[in-house]
mmCIF file of C-alpha atoms and ligand atoms in Angstrom:
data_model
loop_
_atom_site.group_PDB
_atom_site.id
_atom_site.type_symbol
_atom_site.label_atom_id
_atom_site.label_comp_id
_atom_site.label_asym_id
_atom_site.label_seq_id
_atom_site.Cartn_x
_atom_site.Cartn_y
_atom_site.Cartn_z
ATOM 1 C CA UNK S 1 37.404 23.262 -2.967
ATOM 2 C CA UNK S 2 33.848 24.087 -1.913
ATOM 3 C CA UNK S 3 32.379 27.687 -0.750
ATOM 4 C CA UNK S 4 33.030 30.409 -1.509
ATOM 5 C CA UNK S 5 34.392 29.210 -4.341
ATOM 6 C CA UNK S 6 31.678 27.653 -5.680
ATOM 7 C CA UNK S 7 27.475 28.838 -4.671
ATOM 8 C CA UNK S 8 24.633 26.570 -6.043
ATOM 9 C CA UNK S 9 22.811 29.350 -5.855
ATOM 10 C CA UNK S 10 24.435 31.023 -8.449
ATOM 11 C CA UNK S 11 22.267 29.781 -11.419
ATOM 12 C CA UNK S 12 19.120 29.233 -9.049
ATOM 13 C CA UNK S 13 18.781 32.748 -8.937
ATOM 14 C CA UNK S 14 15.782 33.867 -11.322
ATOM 15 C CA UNK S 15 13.347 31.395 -13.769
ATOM 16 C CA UNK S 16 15.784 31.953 -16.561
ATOM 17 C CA UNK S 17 18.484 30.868 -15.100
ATOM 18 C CA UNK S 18 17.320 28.096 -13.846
ATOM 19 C CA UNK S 19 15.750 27.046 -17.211
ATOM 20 C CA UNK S 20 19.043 26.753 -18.698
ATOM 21 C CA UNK S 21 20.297 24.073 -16.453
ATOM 22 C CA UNK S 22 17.054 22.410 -16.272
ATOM 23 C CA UNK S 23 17.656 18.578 -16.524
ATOM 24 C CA UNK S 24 13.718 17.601 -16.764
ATOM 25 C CA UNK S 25 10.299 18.561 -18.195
ATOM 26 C CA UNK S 26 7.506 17.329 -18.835
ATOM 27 C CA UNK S 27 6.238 17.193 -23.026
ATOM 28 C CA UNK S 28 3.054 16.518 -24.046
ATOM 29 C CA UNK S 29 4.072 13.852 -25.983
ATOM 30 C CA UNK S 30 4.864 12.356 -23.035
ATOM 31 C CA UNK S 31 1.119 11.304 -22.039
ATOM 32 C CA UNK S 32 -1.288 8.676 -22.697
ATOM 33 C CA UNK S 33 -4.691 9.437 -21.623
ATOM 34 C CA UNK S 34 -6.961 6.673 -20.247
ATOM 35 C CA UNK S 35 -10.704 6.357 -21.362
ATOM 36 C CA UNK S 36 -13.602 4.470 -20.267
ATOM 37 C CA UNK S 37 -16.141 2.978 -23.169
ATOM 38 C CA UNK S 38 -19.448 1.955 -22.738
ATOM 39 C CA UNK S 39 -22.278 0.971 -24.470
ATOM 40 C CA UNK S 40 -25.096 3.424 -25.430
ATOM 41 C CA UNK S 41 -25.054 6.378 -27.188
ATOM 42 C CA UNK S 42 -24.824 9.962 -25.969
ATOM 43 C CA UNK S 43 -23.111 8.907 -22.952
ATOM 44 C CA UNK S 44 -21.017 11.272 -20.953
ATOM 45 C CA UNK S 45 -21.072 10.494 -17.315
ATOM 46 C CA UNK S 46 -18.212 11.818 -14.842
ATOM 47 C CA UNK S 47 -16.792 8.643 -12.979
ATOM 48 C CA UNK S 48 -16.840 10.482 -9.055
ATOM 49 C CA UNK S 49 -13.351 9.198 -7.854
ATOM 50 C CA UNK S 50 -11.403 9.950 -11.491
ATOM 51 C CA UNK S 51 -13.147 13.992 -11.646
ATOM 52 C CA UNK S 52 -12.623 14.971 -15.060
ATOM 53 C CA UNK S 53 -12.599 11.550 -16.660
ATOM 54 C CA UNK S 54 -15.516 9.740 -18.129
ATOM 55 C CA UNK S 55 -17.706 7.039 -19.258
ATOM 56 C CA UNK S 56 -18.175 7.340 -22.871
ATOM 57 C CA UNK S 57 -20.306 6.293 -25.517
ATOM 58 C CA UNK S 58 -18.661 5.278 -28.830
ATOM 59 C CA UNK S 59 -20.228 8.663 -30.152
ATOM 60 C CA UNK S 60 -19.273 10.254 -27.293
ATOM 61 C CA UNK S 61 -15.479 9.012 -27.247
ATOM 62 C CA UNK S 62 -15.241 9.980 -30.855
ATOM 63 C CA UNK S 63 -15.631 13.787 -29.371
ATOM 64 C CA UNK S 64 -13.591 13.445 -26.424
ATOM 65 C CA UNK S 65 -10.534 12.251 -28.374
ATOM 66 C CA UNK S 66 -10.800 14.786 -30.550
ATOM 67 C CA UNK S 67 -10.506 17.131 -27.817
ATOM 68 C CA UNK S 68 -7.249 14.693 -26.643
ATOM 69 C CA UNK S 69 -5.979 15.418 -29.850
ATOM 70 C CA UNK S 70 -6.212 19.029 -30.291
ATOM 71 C CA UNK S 71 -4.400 19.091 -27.020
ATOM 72 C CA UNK S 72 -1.470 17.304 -28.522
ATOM 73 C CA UNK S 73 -1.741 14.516 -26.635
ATOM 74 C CA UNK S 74 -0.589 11.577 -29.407
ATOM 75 C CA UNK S 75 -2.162 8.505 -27.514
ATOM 76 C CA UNK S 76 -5.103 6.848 -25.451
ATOM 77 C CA UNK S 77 -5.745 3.871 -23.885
ATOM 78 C CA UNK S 78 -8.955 2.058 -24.047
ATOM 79 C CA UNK S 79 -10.935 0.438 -20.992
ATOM 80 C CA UNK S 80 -14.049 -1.466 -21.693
ATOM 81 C CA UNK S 81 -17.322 -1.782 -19.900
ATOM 82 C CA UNK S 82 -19.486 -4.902 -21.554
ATOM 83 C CA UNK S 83 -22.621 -4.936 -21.720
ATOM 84 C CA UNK S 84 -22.456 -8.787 -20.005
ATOM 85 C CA UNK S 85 -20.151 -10.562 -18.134
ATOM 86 C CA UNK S 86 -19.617 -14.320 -18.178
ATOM 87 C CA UNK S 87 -17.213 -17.258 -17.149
ATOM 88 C CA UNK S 88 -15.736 -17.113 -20.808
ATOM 89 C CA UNK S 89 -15.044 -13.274 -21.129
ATOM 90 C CA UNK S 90 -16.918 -13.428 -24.119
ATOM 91 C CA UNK S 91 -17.358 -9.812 -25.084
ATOM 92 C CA UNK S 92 -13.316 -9.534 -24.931
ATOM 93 C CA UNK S 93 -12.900 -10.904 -28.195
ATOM 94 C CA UNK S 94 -16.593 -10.259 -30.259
ATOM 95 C CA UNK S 95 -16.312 -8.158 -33.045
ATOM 96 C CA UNK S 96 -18.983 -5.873 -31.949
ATOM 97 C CA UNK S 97 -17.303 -5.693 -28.444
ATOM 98 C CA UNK S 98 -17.262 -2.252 -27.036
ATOM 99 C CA UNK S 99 -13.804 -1.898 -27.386
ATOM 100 C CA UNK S 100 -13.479 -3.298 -31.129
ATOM 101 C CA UNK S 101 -16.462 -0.510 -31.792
ATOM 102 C CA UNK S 102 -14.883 2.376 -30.117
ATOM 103 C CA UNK S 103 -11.319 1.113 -32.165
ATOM 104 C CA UNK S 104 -13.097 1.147 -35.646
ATOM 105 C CA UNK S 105 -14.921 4.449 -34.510
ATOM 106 C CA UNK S 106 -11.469 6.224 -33.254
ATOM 107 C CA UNK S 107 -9.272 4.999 -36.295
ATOM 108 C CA UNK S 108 -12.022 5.962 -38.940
ATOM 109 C CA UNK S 109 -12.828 9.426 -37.377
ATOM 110 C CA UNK S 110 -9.574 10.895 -35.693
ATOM 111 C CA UNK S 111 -6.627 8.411 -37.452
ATOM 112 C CA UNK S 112 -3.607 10.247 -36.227
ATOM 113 C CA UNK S 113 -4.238 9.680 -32.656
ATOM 114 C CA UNK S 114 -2.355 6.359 -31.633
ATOM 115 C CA UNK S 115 -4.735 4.099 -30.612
ATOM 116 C CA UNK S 116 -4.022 2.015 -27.756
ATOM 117 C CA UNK S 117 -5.918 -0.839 -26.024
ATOM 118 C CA UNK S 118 -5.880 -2.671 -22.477
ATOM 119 C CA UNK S 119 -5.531 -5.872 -23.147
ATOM 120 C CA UNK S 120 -7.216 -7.974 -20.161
ATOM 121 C CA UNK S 121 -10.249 -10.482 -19.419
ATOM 122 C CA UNK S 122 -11.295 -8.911 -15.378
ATOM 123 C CA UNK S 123 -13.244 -6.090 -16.900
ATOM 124 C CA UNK S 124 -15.146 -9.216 -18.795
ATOM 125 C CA UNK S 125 -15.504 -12.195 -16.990
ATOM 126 C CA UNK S 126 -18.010 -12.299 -14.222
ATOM 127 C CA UNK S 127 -15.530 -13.389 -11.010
ATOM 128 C CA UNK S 128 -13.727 -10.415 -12.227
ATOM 129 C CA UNK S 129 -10.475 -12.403 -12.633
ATOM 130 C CA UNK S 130 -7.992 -12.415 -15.436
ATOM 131 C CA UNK S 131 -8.929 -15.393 -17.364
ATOM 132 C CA UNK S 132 -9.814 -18.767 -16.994
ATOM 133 C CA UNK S 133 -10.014 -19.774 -13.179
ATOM 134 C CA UNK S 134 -10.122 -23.435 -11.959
ATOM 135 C CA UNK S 135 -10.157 -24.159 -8.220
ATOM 136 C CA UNK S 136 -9.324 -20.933 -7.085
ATOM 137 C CA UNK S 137 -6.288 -20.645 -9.248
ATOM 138 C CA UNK S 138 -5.564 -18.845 -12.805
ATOM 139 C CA UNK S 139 -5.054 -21.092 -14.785
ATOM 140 C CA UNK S 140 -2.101 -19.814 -16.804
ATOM 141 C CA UNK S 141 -1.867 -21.049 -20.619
ATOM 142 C CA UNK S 142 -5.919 -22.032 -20.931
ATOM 143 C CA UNK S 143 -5.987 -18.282 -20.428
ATOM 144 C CA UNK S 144 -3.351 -17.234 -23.065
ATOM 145 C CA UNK S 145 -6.007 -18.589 -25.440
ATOM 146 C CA UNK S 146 -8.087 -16.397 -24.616
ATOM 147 C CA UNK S 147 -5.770 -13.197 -24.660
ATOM 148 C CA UNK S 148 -4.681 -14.480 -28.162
ATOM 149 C CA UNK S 149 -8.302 -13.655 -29.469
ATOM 150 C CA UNK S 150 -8.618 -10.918 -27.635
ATOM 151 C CA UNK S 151 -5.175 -9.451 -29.299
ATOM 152 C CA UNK S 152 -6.638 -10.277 -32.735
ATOM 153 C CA UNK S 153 -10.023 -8.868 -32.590
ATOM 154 C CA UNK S 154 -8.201 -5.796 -31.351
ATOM 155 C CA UNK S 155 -6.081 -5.756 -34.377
ATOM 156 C CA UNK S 156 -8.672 -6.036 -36.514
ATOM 157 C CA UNK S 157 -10.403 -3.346 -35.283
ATOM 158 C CA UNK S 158 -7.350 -1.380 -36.010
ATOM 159 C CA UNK S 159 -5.466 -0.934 -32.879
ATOM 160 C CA UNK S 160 -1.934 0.583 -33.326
ATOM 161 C CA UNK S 161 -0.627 -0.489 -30.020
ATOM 162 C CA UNK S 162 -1.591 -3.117 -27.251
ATOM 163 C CA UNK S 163 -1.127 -3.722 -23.728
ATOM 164 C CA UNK S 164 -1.205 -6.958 -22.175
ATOM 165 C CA UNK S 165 -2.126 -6.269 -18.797
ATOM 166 C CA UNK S 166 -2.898 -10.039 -16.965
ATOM 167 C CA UNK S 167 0.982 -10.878 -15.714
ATOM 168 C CA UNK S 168 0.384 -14.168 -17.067
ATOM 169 C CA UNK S 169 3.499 -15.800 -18.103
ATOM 170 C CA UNK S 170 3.932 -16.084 -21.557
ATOM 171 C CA UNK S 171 1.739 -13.031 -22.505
ATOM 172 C CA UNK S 172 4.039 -11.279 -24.927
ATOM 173 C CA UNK S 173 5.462 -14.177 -26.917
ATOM 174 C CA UNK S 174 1.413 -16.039 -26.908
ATOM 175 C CA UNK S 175 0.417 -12.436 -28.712
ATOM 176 C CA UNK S 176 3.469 -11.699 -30.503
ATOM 177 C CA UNK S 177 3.099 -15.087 -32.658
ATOM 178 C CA UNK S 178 -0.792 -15.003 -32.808
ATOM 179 C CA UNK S 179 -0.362 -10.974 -34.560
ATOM 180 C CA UNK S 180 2.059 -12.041 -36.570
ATOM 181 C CA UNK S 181 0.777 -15.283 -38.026
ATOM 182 C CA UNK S 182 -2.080 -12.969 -38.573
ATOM 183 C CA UNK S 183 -0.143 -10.197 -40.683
ATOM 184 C CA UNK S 184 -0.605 -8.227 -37.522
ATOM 185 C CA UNK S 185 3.356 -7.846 -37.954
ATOM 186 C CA UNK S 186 3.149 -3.375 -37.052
ATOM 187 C CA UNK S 187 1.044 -3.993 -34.358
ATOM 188 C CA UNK S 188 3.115 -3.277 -30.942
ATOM 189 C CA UNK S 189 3.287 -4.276 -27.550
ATOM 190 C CA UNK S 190 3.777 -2.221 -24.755
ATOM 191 C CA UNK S 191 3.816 -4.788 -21.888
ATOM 192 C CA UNK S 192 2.980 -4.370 -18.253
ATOM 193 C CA UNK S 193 6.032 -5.886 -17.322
ATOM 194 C CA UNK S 194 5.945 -5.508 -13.751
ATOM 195 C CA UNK S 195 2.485 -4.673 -12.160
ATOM 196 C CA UNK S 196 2.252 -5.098 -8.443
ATOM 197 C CA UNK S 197 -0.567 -5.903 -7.000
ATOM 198 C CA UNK S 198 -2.072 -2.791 -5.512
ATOM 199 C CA UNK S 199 -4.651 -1.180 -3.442
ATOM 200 C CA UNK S 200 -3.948 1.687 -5.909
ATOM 201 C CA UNK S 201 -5.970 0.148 -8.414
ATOM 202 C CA UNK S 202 -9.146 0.418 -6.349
ATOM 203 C CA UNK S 203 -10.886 3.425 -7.819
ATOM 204 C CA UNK S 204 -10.324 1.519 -11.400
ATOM 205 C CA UNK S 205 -12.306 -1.240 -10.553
ATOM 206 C CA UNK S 206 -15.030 0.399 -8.408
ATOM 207 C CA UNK S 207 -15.921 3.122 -10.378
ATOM 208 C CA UNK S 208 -14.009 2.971 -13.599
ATOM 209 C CA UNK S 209 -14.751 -0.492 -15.057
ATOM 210 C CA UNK S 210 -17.199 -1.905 -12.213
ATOM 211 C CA UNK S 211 -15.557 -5.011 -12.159
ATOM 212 C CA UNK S 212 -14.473 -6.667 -9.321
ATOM 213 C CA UNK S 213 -12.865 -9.727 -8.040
ATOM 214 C CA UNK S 214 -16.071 -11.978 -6.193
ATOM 215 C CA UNK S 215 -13.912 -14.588 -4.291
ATOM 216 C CA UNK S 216 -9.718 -14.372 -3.720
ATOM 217 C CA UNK S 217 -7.280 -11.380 -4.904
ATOM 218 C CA UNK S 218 -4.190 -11.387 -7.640
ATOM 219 C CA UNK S 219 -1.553 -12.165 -5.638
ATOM 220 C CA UNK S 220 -1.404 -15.107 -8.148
ATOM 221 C CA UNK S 221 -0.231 -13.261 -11.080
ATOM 222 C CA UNK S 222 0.684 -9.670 -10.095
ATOM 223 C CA UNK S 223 3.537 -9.406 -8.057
ATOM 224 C CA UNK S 224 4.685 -8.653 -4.589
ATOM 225 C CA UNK S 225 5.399 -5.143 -3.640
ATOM 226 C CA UNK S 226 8.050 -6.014 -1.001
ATOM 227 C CA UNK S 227 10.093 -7.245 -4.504
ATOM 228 C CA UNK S 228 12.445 -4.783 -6.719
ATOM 229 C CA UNK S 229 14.999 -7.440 -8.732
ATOM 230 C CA UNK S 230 11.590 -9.563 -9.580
ATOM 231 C CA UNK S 231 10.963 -6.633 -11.312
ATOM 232 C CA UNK S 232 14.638 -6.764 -13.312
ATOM 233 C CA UNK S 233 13.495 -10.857 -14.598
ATOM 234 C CA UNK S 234 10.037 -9.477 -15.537
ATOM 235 C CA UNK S 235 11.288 -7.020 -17.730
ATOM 236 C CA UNK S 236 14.069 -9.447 -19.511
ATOM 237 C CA UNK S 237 11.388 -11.978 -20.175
ATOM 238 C CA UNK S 238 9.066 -9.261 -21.724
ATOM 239 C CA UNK S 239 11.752 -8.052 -23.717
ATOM 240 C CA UNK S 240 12.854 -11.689 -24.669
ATOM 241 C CA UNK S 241 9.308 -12.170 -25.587
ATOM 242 C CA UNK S 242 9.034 -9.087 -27.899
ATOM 243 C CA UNK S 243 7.949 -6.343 -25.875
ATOM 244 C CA UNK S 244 8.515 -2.730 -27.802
ATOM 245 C CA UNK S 245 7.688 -0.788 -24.805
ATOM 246 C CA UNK S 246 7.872 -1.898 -20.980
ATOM 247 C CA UNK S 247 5.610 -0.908 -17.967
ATOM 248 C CA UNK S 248 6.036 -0.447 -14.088
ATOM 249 C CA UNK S 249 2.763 0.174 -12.549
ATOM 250 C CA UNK S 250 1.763 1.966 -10.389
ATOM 251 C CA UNK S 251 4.145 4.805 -10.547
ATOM 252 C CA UNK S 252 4.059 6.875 -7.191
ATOM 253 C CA UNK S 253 5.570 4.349 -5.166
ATOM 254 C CA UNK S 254 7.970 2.838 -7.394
ATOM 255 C CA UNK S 255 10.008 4.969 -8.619
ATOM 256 C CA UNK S 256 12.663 3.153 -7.557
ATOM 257 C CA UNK S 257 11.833 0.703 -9.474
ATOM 258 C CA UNK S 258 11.858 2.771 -12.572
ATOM 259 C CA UNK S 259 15.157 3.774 -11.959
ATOM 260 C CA UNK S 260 16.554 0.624 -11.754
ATOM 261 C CA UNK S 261 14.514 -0.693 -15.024
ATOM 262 C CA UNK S 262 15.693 2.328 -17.009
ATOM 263 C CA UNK S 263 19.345 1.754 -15.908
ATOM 264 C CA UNK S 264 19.669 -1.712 -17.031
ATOM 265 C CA UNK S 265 17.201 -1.345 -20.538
ATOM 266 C CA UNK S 266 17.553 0.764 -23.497
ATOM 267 C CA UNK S 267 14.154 -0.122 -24.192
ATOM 268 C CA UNK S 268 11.283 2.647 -24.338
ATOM 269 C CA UNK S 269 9.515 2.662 -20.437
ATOM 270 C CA UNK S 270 6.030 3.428 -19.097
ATOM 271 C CA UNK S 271 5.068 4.374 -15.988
ATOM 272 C CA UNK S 272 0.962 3.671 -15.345
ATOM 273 C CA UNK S 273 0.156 6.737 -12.842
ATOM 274 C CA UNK S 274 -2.918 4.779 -11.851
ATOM 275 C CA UNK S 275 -6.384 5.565 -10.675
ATOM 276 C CA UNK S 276 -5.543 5.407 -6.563
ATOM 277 C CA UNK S 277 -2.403 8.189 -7.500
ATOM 278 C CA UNK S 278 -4.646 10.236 -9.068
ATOM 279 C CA UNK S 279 -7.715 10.083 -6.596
ATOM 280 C CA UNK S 280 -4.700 10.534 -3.577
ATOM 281 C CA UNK S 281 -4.103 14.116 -5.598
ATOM 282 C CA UNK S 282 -7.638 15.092 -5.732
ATOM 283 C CA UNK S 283 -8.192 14.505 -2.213
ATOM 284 C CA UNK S 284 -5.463 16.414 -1.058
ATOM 285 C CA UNK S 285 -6.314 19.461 -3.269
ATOM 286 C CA UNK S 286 -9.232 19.121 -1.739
ATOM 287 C CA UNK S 287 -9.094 17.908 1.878
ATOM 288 C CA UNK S 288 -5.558 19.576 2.806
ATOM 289 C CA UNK S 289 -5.739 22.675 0.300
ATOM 290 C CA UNK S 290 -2.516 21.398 -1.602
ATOM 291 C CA UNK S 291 -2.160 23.635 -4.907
ATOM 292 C CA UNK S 292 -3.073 20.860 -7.318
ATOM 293 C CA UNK S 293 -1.561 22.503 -10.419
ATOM 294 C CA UNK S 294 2.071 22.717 -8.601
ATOM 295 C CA UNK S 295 1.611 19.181 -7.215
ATOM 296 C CA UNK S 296 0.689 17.411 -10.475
ATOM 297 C CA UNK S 297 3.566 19.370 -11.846
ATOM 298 C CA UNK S 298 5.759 18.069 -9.380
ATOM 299 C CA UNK S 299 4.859 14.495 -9.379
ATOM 300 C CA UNK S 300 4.616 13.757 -12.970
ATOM 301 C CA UNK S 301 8.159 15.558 -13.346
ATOM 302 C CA UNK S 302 9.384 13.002 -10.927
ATOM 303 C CA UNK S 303 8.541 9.842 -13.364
ATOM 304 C CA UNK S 304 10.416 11.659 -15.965
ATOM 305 C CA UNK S 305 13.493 12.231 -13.259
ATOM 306 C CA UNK S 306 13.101 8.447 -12.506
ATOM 307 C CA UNK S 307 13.670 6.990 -16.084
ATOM 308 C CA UNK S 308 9.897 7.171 -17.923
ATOM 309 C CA UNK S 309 9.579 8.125 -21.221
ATOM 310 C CA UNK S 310 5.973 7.873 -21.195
ATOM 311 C CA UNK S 311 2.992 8.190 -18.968
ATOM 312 C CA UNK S 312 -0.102 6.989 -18.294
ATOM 313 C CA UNK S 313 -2.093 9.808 -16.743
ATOM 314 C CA UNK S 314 -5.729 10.453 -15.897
ATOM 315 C CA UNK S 315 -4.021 13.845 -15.203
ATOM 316 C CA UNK S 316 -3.269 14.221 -19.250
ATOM 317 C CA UNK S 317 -5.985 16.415 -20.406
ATOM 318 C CA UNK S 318 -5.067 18.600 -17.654
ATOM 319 C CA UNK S 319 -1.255 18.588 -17.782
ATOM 320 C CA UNK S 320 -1.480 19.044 -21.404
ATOM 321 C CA UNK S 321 -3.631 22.031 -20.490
ATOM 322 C CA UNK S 322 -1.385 23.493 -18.462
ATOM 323 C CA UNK S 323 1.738 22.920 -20.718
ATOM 324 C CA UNK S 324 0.005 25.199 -23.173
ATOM 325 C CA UNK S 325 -0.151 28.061 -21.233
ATOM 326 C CA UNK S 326 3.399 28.373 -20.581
HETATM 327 C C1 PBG Q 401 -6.152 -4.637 -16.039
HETATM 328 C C2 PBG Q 401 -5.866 -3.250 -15.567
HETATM 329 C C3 PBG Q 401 -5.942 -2.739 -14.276
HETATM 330 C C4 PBG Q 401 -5.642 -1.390 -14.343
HETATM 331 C C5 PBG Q 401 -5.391 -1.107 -15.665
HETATM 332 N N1 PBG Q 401 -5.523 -2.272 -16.404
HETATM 333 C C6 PBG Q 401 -6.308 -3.426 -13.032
HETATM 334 C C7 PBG Q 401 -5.483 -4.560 -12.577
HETATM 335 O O1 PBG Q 401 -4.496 -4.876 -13.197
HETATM 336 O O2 PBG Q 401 -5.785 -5.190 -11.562
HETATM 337 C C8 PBG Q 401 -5.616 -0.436 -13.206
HETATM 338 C C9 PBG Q 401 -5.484 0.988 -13.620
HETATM 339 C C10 PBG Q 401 -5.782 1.997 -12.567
HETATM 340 O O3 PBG Q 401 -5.965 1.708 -11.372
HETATM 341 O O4 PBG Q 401 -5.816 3.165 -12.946
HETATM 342 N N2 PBG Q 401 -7.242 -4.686 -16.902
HETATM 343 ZN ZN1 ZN Q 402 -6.921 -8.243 -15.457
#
């Protein structure tokens, strides 16, 4: 029994109408906004290829997020840029890293806002890699050390939530037991699960943290994007290993992904809308005249559609802007 009987286009018919059967939206407490600390004070310096996002100064960050906050955005995720890079990542785990500062700064001077940090050793060793690297390779658990400390100092800084972001095997549980042998037991771990290894990411390194690989790639760790039921064993393990929230990164592409993730786990899911997604949107607002409000709209509603329950947006200042006035 189709038409006449039945017209879609009976409750597309005026915004009201098509509220009420509305399956989607985005909330702001959907987001988690992104930020860049550096070292310094006064700092405020627009990174070109992320417009609207910054390099801040522990000061500076301290304003910013207050400005995050008041938007009703309930999370951000720290980046660090060191003040030196060397073969043993040391500034990753110092006390008086820049991320530990900007933690203690953020949880002293704006509490409510859920602090989360990146937890990763390419932004602080000098070959840019993600750990310890003998003869061209990663070398897997020597580097798990290292993340260990790194997850501690981060907790004792006062982190609410961390994200181990190296796709080294054994990530989760290696942190899990480290926190909790340190009475880090409500500290939580939103794993990146399944990162691919993407040109996407491109605008991160060369602008955002100025970090980049000197010899070789990380095809070693991250996976292949010709692979979707990788992604499905990825997510078990994480989840086996004590993962409270999972990640698919980058989001734009892999949506199908997401879906798949979110149909097989009942466990909160991420999507990391990364820096190449969001520099794609600028150009084309720029380049082809796409309205950049509508499109933002319409591609963050899609990770929601997919499966996400949260994402990670250098778009979240401006979404959140843009909720408000509706
Ligand atoms: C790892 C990390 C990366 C990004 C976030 N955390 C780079 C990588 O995994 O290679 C990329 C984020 C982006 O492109 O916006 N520290
Ligand atoms: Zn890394």
């Amino acid at each position: 029994m189709g038409f006449p009987v039945h017209r879609m286009r009976r409750l597309r018919r005026n915004e009201y109408l098509r509220s009420m059967v509305r399956e989607h939206s985005l909330n702001v407490k959907d987001f988690i906004y992104p930020m860049f600390v550096v070292h310094g004070s006064g700092v405020k310096r627009e990174i070109p290829s992320l417009k609207g996002n910054y390099h801040l100064s522990v000061d500076k960050i301290v304003e910013e997020a207050r400005i995050v906050r008041d938007l009703g955005i309930p999370a951000v995720l720290l980046f660090g840029i060191p003040a030196k890079r060397d073969v043993a990542a040391s500034e990753a785990y110092s006390t008086d890293g820049i991320v530990q500062q900007a933690v203690r700064a953020l949880k002293d001077k704006v509490p409510e806002l859920v602090v989360i940090t990146d937890v990763c050793l390419c932004e602080y060793t000098e070959h840019g890699h993600c750990g310890i690297v003998e003869n061209g390779y990663l070398q897997n658990d020597a580097s798990l050390e290292l993340i260990a400390k790194v997850a501690c100092s981060h907790a004792e800084a006062g982190a609410d939530i961390m994200a181990p972001a190296a796709m080294l095997d054994g990530q989760i549980k290696t942190m899990r037991e480290n926190l909790d042998k340190n009475g880090f037991l409500n500290v939580a771990l939103m794993a990146y699960s399944v990162k691919f290894a993407s040109r996407l990411y491109d605008p991160f390194f060369k602008e955002g943290t100025q970090s980049h690989v000197t010899s070789g790639d990380k095809r070693s760790h991250q996976m292949d994007y010709s692979n979707a039921t990788e992604a499905l064993r990825e997510i078990a393990l994480d989840i086996e290993e004590g993962a409270d929230i999972i990640m698919v990164k980058p989001a734009m592409f892999y949506l199908d992904i997401v879906y798949r993730v979110k149909e097989q786990f009942k466990v909160p899911l991420a999507v990391y809308n990364v820096s190449g997604e969001y520099a794609m949107v600028k150009a084309a607002a720029q380049v082809a005249k796409l309205d950049e409000t509508a499109l933002r709209h319409e591609i963050l509603t899609g990770f929601k559609r997919a499966g996400a329950n949260l994402i990670i947006s250098y778009h979240a200042k401006e979404i959140a802007q843009s909720l408000m006035q509706k």
